[in-house]
Short mmCIF file of C-alpha atoms and ligand atoms in Angstrom, two decimals:
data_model
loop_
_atom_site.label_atom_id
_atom_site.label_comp_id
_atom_site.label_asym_id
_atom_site.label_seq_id
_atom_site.Cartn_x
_atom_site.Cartn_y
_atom_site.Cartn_z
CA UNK A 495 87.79 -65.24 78.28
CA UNK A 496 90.54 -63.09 77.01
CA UNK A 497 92.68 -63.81 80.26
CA UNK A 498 91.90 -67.85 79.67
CA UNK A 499 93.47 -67.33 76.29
CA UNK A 500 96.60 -65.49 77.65
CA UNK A 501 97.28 -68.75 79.97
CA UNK A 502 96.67 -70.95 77.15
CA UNK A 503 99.17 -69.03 75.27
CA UNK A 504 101.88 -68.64 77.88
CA UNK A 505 101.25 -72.54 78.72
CA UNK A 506 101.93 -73.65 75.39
CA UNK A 507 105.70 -71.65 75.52
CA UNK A 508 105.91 -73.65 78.68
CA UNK A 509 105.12 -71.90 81.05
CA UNK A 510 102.55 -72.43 84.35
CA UNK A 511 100.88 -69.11 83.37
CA UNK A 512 100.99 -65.58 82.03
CA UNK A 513 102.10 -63.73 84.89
CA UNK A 514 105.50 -66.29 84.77
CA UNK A 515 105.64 -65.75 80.58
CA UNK A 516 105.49 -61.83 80.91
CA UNK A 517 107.52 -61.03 84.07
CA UNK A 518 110.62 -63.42 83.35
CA UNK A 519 112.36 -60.02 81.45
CA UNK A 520 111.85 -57.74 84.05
CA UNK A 521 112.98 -56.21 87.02
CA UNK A 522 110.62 -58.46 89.24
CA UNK A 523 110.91 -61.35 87.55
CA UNK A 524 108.20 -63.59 89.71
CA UNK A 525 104.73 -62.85 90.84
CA UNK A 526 105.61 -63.75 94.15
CA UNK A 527 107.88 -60.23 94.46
CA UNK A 528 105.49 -58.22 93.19
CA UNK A 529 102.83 -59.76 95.15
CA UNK A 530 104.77 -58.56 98.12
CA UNK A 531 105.65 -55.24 96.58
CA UNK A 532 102.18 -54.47 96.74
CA UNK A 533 101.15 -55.20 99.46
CA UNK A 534 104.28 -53.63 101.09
CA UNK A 535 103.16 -50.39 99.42
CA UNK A 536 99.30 -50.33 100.45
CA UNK A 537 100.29 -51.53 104.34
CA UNK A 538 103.02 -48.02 104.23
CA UNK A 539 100.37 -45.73 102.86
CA UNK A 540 97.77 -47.09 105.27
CA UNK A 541 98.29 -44.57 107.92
CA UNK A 542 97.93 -42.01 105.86
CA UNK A 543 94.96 -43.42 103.64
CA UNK A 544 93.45 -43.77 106.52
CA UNK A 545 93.70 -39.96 107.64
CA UNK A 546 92.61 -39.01 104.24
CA UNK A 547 89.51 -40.96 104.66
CA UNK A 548 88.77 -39.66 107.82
CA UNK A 549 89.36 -36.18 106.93
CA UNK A 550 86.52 -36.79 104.25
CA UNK A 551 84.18 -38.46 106.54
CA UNK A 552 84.43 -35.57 108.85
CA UNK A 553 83.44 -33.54 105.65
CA UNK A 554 80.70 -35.60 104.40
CA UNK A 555 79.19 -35.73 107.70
CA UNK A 556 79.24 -31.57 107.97
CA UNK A 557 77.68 -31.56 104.62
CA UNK A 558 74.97 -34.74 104.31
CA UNK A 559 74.52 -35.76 107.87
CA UNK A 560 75.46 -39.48 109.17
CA UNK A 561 74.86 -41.98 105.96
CA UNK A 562 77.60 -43.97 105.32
CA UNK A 563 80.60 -43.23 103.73
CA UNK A 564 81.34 -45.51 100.25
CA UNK A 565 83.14 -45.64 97.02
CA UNK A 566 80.58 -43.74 95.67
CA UNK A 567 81.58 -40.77 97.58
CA UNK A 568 85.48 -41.14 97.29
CA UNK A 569 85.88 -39.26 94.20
CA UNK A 570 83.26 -36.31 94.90
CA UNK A 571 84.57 -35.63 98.45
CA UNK A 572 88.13 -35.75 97.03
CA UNK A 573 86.98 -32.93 94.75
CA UNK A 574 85.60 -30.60 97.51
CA UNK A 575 88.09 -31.10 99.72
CA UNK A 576 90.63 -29.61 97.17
CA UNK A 577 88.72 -26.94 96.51
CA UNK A 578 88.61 -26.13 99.76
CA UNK A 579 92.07 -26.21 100.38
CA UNK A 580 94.14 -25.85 97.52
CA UNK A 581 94.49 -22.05 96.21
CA UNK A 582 95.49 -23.15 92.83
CA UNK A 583 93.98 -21.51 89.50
CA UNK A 584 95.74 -23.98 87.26
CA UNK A 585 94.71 -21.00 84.39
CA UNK A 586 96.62 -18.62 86.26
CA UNK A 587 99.50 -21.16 86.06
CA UNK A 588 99.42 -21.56 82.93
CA UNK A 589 100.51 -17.72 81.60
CA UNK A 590 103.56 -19.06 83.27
CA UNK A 591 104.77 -21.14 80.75
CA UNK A 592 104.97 -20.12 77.11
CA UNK A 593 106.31 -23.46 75.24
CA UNK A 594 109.40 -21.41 73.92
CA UNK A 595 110.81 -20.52 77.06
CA UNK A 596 109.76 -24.26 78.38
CA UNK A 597 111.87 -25.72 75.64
CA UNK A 598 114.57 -23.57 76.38
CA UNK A 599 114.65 -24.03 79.85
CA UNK A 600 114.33 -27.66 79.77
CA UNK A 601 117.30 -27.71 77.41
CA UNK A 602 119.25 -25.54 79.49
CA UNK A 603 118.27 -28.16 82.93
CA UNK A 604 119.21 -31.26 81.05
CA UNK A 605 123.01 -29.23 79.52
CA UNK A 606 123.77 -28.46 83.08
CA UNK A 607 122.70 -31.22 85.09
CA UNK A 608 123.98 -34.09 82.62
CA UNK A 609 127.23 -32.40 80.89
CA UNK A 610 126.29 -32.55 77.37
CA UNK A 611 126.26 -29.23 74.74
CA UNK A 612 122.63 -29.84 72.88
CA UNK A 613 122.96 -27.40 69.60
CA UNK A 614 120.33 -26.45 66.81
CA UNK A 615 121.44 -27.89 63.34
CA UNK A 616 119.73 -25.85 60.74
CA UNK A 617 119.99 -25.49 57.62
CA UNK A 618 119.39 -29.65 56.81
CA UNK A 619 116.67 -31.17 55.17
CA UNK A 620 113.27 -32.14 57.52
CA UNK A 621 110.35 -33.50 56.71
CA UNK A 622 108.51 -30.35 57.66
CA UNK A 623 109.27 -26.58 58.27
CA UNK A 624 108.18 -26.67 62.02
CA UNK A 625 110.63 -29.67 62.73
CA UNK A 626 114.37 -28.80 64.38
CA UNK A 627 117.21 -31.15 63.99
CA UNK A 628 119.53 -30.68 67.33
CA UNK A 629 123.05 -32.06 68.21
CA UNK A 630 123.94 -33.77 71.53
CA UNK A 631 127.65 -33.13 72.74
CA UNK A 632 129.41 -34.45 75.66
CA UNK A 633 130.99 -30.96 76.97
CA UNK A 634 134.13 -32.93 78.54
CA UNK A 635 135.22 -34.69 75.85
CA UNK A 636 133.97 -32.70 72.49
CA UNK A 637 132.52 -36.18 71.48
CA UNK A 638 129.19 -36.00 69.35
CA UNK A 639 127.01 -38.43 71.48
CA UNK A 640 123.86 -38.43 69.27
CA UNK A 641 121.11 -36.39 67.25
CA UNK A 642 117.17 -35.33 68.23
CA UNK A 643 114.60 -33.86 65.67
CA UNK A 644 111.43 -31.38 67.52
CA UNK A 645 108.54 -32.42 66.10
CA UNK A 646 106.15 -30.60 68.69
CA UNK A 647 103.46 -28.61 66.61
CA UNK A 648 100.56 -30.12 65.17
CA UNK A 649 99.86 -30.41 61.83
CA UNK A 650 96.66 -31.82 59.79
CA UNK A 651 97.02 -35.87 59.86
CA UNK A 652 99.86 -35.85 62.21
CA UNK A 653 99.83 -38.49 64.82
CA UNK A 654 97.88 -37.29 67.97
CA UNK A 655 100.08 -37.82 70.64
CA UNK A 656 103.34 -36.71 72.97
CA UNK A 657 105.88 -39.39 72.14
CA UNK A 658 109.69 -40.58 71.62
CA UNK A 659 110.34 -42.52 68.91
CA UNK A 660 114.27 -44.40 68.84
CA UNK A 661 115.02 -43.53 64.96
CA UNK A 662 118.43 -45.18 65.24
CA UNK A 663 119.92 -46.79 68.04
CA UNK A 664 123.54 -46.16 68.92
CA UNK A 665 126.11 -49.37 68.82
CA UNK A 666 130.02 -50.06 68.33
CA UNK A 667 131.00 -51.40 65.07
CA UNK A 668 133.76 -53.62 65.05
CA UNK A 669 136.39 -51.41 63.88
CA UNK A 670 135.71 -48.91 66.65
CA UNK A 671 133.65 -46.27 65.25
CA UNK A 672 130.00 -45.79 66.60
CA UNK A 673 126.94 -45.41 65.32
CA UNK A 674 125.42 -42.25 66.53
CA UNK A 675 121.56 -42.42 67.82
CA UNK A 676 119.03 -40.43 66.39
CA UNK A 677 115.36 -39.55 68.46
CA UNK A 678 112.39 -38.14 67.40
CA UNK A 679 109.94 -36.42 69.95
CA UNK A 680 106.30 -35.95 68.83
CA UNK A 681 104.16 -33.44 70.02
CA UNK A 682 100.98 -31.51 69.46
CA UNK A 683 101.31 -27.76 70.28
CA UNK A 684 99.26 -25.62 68.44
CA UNK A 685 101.40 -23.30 66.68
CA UNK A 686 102.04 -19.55 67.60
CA UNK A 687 99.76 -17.01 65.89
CA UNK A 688 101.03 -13.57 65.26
CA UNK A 689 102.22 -12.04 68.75
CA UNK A 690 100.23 -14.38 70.86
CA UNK A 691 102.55 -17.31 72.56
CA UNK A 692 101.56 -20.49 72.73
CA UNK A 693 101.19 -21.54 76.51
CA UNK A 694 101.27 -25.09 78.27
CA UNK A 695 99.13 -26.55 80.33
CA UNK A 696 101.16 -27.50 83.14
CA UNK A 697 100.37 -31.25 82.79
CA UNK A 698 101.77 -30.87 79.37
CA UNK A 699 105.37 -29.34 80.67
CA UNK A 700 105.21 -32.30 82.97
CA UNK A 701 105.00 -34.61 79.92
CA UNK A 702 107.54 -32.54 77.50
CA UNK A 703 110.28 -33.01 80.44
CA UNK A 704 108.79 -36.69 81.40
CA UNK A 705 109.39 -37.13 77.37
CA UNK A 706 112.75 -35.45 77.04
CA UNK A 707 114.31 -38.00 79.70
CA UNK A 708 113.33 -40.35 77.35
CA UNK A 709 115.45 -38.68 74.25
CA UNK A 710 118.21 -38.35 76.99
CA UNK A 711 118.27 -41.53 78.07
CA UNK A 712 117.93 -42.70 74.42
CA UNK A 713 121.42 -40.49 73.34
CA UNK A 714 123.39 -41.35 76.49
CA UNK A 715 123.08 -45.38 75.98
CA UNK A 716 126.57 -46.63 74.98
CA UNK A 717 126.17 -50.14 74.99
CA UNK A 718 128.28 -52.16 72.35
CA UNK A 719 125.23 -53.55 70.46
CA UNK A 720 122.28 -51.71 68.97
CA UNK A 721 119.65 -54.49 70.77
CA UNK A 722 120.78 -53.18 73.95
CA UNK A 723 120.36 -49.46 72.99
CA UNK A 724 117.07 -47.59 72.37
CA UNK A 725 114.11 -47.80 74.02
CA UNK A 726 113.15 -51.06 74.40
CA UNK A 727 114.82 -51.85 77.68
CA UNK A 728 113.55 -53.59 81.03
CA UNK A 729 109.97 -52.32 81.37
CA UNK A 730 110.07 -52.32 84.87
CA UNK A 731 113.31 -49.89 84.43
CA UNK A 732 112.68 -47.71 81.21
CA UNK A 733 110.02 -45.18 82.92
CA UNK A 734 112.75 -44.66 85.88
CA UNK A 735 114.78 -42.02 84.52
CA UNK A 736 111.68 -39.87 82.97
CA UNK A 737 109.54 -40.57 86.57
CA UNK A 738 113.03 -38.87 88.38
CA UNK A 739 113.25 -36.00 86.43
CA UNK A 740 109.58 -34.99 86.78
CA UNK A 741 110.82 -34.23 90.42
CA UNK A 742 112.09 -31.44 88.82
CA UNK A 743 109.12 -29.54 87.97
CA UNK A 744 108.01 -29.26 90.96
CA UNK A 745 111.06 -27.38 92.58
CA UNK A 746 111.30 -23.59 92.64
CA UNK A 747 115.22 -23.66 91.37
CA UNK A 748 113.83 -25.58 88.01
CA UNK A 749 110.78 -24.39 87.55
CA UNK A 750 112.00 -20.84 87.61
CA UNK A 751 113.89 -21.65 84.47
CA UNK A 752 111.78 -22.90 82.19
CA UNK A 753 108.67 -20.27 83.32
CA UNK A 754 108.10 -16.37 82.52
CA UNK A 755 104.83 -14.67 82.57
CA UNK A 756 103.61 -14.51 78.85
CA UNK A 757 103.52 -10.61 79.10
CA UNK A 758 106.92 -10.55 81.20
CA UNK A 759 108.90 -13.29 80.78
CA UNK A 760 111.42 -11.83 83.49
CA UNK A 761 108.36 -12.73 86.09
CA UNK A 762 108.95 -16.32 86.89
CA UNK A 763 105.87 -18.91 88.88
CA UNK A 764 105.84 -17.45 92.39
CA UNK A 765 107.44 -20.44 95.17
CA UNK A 766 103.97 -19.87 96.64
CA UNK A 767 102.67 -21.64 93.34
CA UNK A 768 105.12 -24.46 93.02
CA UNK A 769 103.99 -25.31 96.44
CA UNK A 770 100.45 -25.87 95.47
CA UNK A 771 101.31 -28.19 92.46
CA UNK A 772 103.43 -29.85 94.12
CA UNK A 773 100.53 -30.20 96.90
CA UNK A 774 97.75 -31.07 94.02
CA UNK A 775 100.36 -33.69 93.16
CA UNK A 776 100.31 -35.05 96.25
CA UNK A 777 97.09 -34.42 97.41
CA UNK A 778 95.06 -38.11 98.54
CA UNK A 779 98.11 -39.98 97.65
CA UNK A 780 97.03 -42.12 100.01
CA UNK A 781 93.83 -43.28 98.92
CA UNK A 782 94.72 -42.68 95.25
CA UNK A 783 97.35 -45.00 95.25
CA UNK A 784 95.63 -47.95 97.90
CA UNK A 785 93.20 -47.66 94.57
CA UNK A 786 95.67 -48.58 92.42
CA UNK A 787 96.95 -51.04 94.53
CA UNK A 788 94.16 -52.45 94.33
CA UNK A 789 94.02 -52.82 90.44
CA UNK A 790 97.66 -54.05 90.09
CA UNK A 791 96.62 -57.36 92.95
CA UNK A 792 93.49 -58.14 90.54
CA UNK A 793 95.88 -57.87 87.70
CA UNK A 794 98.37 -60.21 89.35
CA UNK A 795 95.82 -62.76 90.68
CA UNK A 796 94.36 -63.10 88.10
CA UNK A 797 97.24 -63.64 85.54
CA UNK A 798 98.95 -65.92 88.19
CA UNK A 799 96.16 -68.07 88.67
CA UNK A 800 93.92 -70.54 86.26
CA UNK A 801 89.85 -69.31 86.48
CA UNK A 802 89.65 -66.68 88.90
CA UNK A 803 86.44 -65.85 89.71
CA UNK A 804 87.42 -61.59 89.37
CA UNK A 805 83.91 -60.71 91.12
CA UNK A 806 84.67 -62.89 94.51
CA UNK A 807 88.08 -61.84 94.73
CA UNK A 808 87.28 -57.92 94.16
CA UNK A 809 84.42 -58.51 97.00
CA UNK A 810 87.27 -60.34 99.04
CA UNK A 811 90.22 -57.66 98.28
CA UNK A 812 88.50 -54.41 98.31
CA UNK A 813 87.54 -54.27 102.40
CA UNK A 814 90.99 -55.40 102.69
CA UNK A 815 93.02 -52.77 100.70
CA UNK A 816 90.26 -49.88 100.76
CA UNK A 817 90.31 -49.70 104.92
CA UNK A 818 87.28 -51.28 105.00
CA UNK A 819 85.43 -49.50 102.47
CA UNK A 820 83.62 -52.04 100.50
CA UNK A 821 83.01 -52.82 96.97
CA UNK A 822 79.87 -50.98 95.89
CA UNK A 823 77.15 -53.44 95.44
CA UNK A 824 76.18 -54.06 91.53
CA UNK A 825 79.21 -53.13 90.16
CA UNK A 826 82.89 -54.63 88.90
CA UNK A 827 85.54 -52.29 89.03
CA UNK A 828 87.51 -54.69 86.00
CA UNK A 829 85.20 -53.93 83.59
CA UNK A 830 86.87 -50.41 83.30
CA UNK A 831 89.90 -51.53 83.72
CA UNK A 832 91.95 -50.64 80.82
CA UNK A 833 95.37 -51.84 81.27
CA UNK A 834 94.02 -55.65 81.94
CA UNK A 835 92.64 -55.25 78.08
CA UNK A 836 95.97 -52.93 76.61
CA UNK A 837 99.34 -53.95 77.10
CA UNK A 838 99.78 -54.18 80.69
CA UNK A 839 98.20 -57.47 81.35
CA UNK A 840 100.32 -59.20 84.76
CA UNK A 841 102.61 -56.06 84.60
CA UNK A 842 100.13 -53.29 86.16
CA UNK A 843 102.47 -52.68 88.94
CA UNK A 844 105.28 -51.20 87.09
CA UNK A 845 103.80 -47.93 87.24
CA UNK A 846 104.16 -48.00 91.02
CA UNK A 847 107.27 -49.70 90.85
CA UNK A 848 108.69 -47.20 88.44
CA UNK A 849 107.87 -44.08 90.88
CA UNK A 850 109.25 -46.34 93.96
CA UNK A 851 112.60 -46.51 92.63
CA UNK A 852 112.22 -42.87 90.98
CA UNK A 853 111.46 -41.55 94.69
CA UNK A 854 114.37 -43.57 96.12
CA UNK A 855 117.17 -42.08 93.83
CA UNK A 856 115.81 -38.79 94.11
CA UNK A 857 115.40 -38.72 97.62
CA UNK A 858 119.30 -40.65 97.62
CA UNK A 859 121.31 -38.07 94.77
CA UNK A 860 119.22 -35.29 94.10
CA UNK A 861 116.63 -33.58 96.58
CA UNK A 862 119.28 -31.69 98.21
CA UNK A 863 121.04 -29.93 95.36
CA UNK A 864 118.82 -30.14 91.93
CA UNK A 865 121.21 -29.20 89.61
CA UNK A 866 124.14 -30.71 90.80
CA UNK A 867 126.38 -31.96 87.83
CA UNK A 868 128.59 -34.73 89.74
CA UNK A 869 125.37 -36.31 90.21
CA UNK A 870 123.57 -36.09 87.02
CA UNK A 871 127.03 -37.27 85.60
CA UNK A 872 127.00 -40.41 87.55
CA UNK A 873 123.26 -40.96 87.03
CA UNK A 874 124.53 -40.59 83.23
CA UNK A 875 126.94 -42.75 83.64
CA UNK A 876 126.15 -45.64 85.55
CA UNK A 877 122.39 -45.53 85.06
CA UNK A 878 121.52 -44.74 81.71
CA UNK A 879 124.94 -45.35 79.83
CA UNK A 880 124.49 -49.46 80.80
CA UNK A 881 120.74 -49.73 78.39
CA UNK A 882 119.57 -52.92 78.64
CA UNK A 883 123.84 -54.73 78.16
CA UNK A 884 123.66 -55.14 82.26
CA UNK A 885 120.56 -56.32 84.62
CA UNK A 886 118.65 -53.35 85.99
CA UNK A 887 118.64 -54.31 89.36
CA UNK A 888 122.30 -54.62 89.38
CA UNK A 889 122.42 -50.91 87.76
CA UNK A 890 120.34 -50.06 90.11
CA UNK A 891 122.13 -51.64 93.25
CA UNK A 892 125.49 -50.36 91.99
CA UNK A 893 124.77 -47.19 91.65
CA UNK A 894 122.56 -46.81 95.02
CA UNK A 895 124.95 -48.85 97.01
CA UNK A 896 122.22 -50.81 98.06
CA UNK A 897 118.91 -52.23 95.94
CA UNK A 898 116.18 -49.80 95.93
CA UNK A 899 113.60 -49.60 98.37
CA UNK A 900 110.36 -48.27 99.16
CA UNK A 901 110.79 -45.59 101.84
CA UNK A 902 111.60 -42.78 100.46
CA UNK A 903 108.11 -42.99 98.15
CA UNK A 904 106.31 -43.50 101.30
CA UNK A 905 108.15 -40.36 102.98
CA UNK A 906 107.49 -38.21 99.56
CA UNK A 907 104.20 -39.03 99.86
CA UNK A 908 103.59 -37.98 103.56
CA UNK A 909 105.13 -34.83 103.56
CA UNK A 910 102.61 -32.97 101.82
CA UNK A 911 99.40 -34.40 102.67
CA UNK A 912 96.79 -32.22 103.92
ZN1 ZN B 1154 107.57 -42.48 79.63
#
């Protein structure tokens, strides 16, 4: 019903049908690319889906005899199989990273790899006693690029989640002088207690540097009009920059700087440890990601097409995509399928997308020297100073050389499967 709606609506703006309505702004533009996006993606990853499967067939038939293997047992065998061979005690990780020296180190990453001074303002007037107010300085030039307020502690009736929100956006007046833009990131640490520090979950320094590229991004936009600055770019494009830079929590070089053992903060996570996250990260990327694939073609069909039957065509795709695997009888894998409902109706793919092109300018500029300031400078530069004044794809394609492509996801994802 809902999705009948959505074509009615996108037909009366003219259109032949949502998908067309919602993906003329972005970096895909037609259903027909990301059709073939897709299933670009899920035929690269089938190789290795296909050894993950067969890896937990093997272990399904040393543990319950010869039944059949189905959806049912996907997630379950998933489990055990990581238990099995991942030595990670995500607790133990987590002494690792008191939010202080996170903060600090992430600031200290983001001064060195992009060129900019970022400097605590005190003394001013915030809307709470927790919140900071910092300065953002490009080192080269002495020019004050833009502001950020901390707002990471929670607080009775504060809103409950990890956010950036564009306070002002930056543009060039007429007579020359700029107007400087301001970001706010949310956050919901508790806060420190006498001596005892407050620690991260490492999923959560994951999302304070995901949501710090985002402030970054936001400060280093110097496009001539304030429409073009902010946040509210190319969707397809705006998660690019914060999906790179979480590459960089799963290095030794970075991670060593923004982690100290709570009781010795001179005792940094151990290389042995980065390695497992950054094998937990990886771990069934194959079938995790065929799954989503999965999810993003019912998303696309369906919003490309006038009364698709979504039962038939999930009994049609699933074999297909899921290496034979079919759809469990009884059950509709779209009725919990959240994004169809919030948001991301016709644009499920941009997830994927995002990390494609994240993995293909990391693997292009940065995998070989992390820290490397020439690079971060002309990622700066070309990539995030633009906003949304040129096309993506063209930002993209200038500053690759080439437009971006899908190998070097594929390769990321191989290299540390099981
Ligand atoms: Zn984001």
């Amino acid at each position: 019903m809902m999705v009948q709606i959505r074509h009615k609506y996108a037909q009366l703006l003219g259109y032949s049908n949502y998908a067309e309505f919602t993906l003329e702004s972005r970096m895909a533009r037609t259903s027909e690319k990301v059709f073939e996006f897709l299933e670009d993606i899920s035929e690269n990853l089938s190789d290795l889906a296909m050894e993950e499967l067969n890896m937990l067939k093997d272990l399904k038939r040393r543990e319950d005899g010869d039944s059949p293997f189905g959806m049912e047992d996907l997630l379950y065998y998933m489990r055990r199989a990581e238990e099995q061979h991942l030595d990670l005690d995500l607790g133990e990780v987590k002494q690792y990273f008191p939010v202080n020296l996170v903060m600090s180190g992430i600031l200290k990453i983001f001064q060195d790899l992009f060129g900019i001074r970022i400097e605590e303002n005190k003394d001013v007037e915030v809307w709470h006693e927790t919140v900071c107010l910092f300065s953002v300085t490009d080192v080269s030039s002495n020019e004050l690029l833009g502001y950020f307020y901390l707002d990471i502690h929670s607080r009775e009736g504060k809103y409950a989640h990890t956010c950036v929100l564009a306070l002002q956006n930056g543009n060039l007046s007429s007579n020359g002088t700029r107007q400087i833009p301001v970001a706010l990131l949310l956050s919901q640490c508790p806060k420190q207690i006498d001596d005892n520090p407050v620690l991260l979950r490492f999923s959560e320094v994951v999302t304070f540097f995901h949501e710090f590229t985002h402030v970054v991004h936001h400060i280093c936009i110097r496009a001539t009009y304030s429409r073009f600055s902010g946040l509210r770019l190319d969707a397809d494009f705006i998660e690019v920059p914060s999906k790179l830079l979480e590459n960089w929590c799963y290095e030794s070089i970075s991670l060593k700087i923004m982690s100290g053992y709570y009781q010795d903060i001179t005792k940094s996570v151990t290389s042995s440890m980065c390695t497992s996250l950054r094998r937990k990260r990886d771990l069934f990327s194959g079938l995790r990601l065929k799954q989503e694939v999965l999810l993003c073609l019912i998303d696309q069909f369906i919003h490309s097409s006038e009364n698709m039957d979504i039962l038939e065509l999930l009994k049609h795709l699933h074999p297909k995509v899921m290496l034979g695997i079919p759809l469990l009888e009884g059950t509709n894998p779209a009725s919990c399928f959240p994004q169809i409902v919030i948001g991301s109706e016709a644009v499920c793919y941009s997830y994927i997308w995002s990390e494609v092109v994240a993995a293909d300018i990391f693997a292009a500029k940065f995998q070989e020297d992390l820290l490397n300031q020439y690079a971060g400078l002309q990622f700066r530069n070309k990539v995030l100073a633009p906003g949304g004044a040129k096309d993506s794809l063209e930002i993209l394609s200038d500053y690759l050389g080439r437009e971006p492509a899908i190998h070097s996801f594929i390769k990321s994802k191989t290299r540390n499967s099981l």
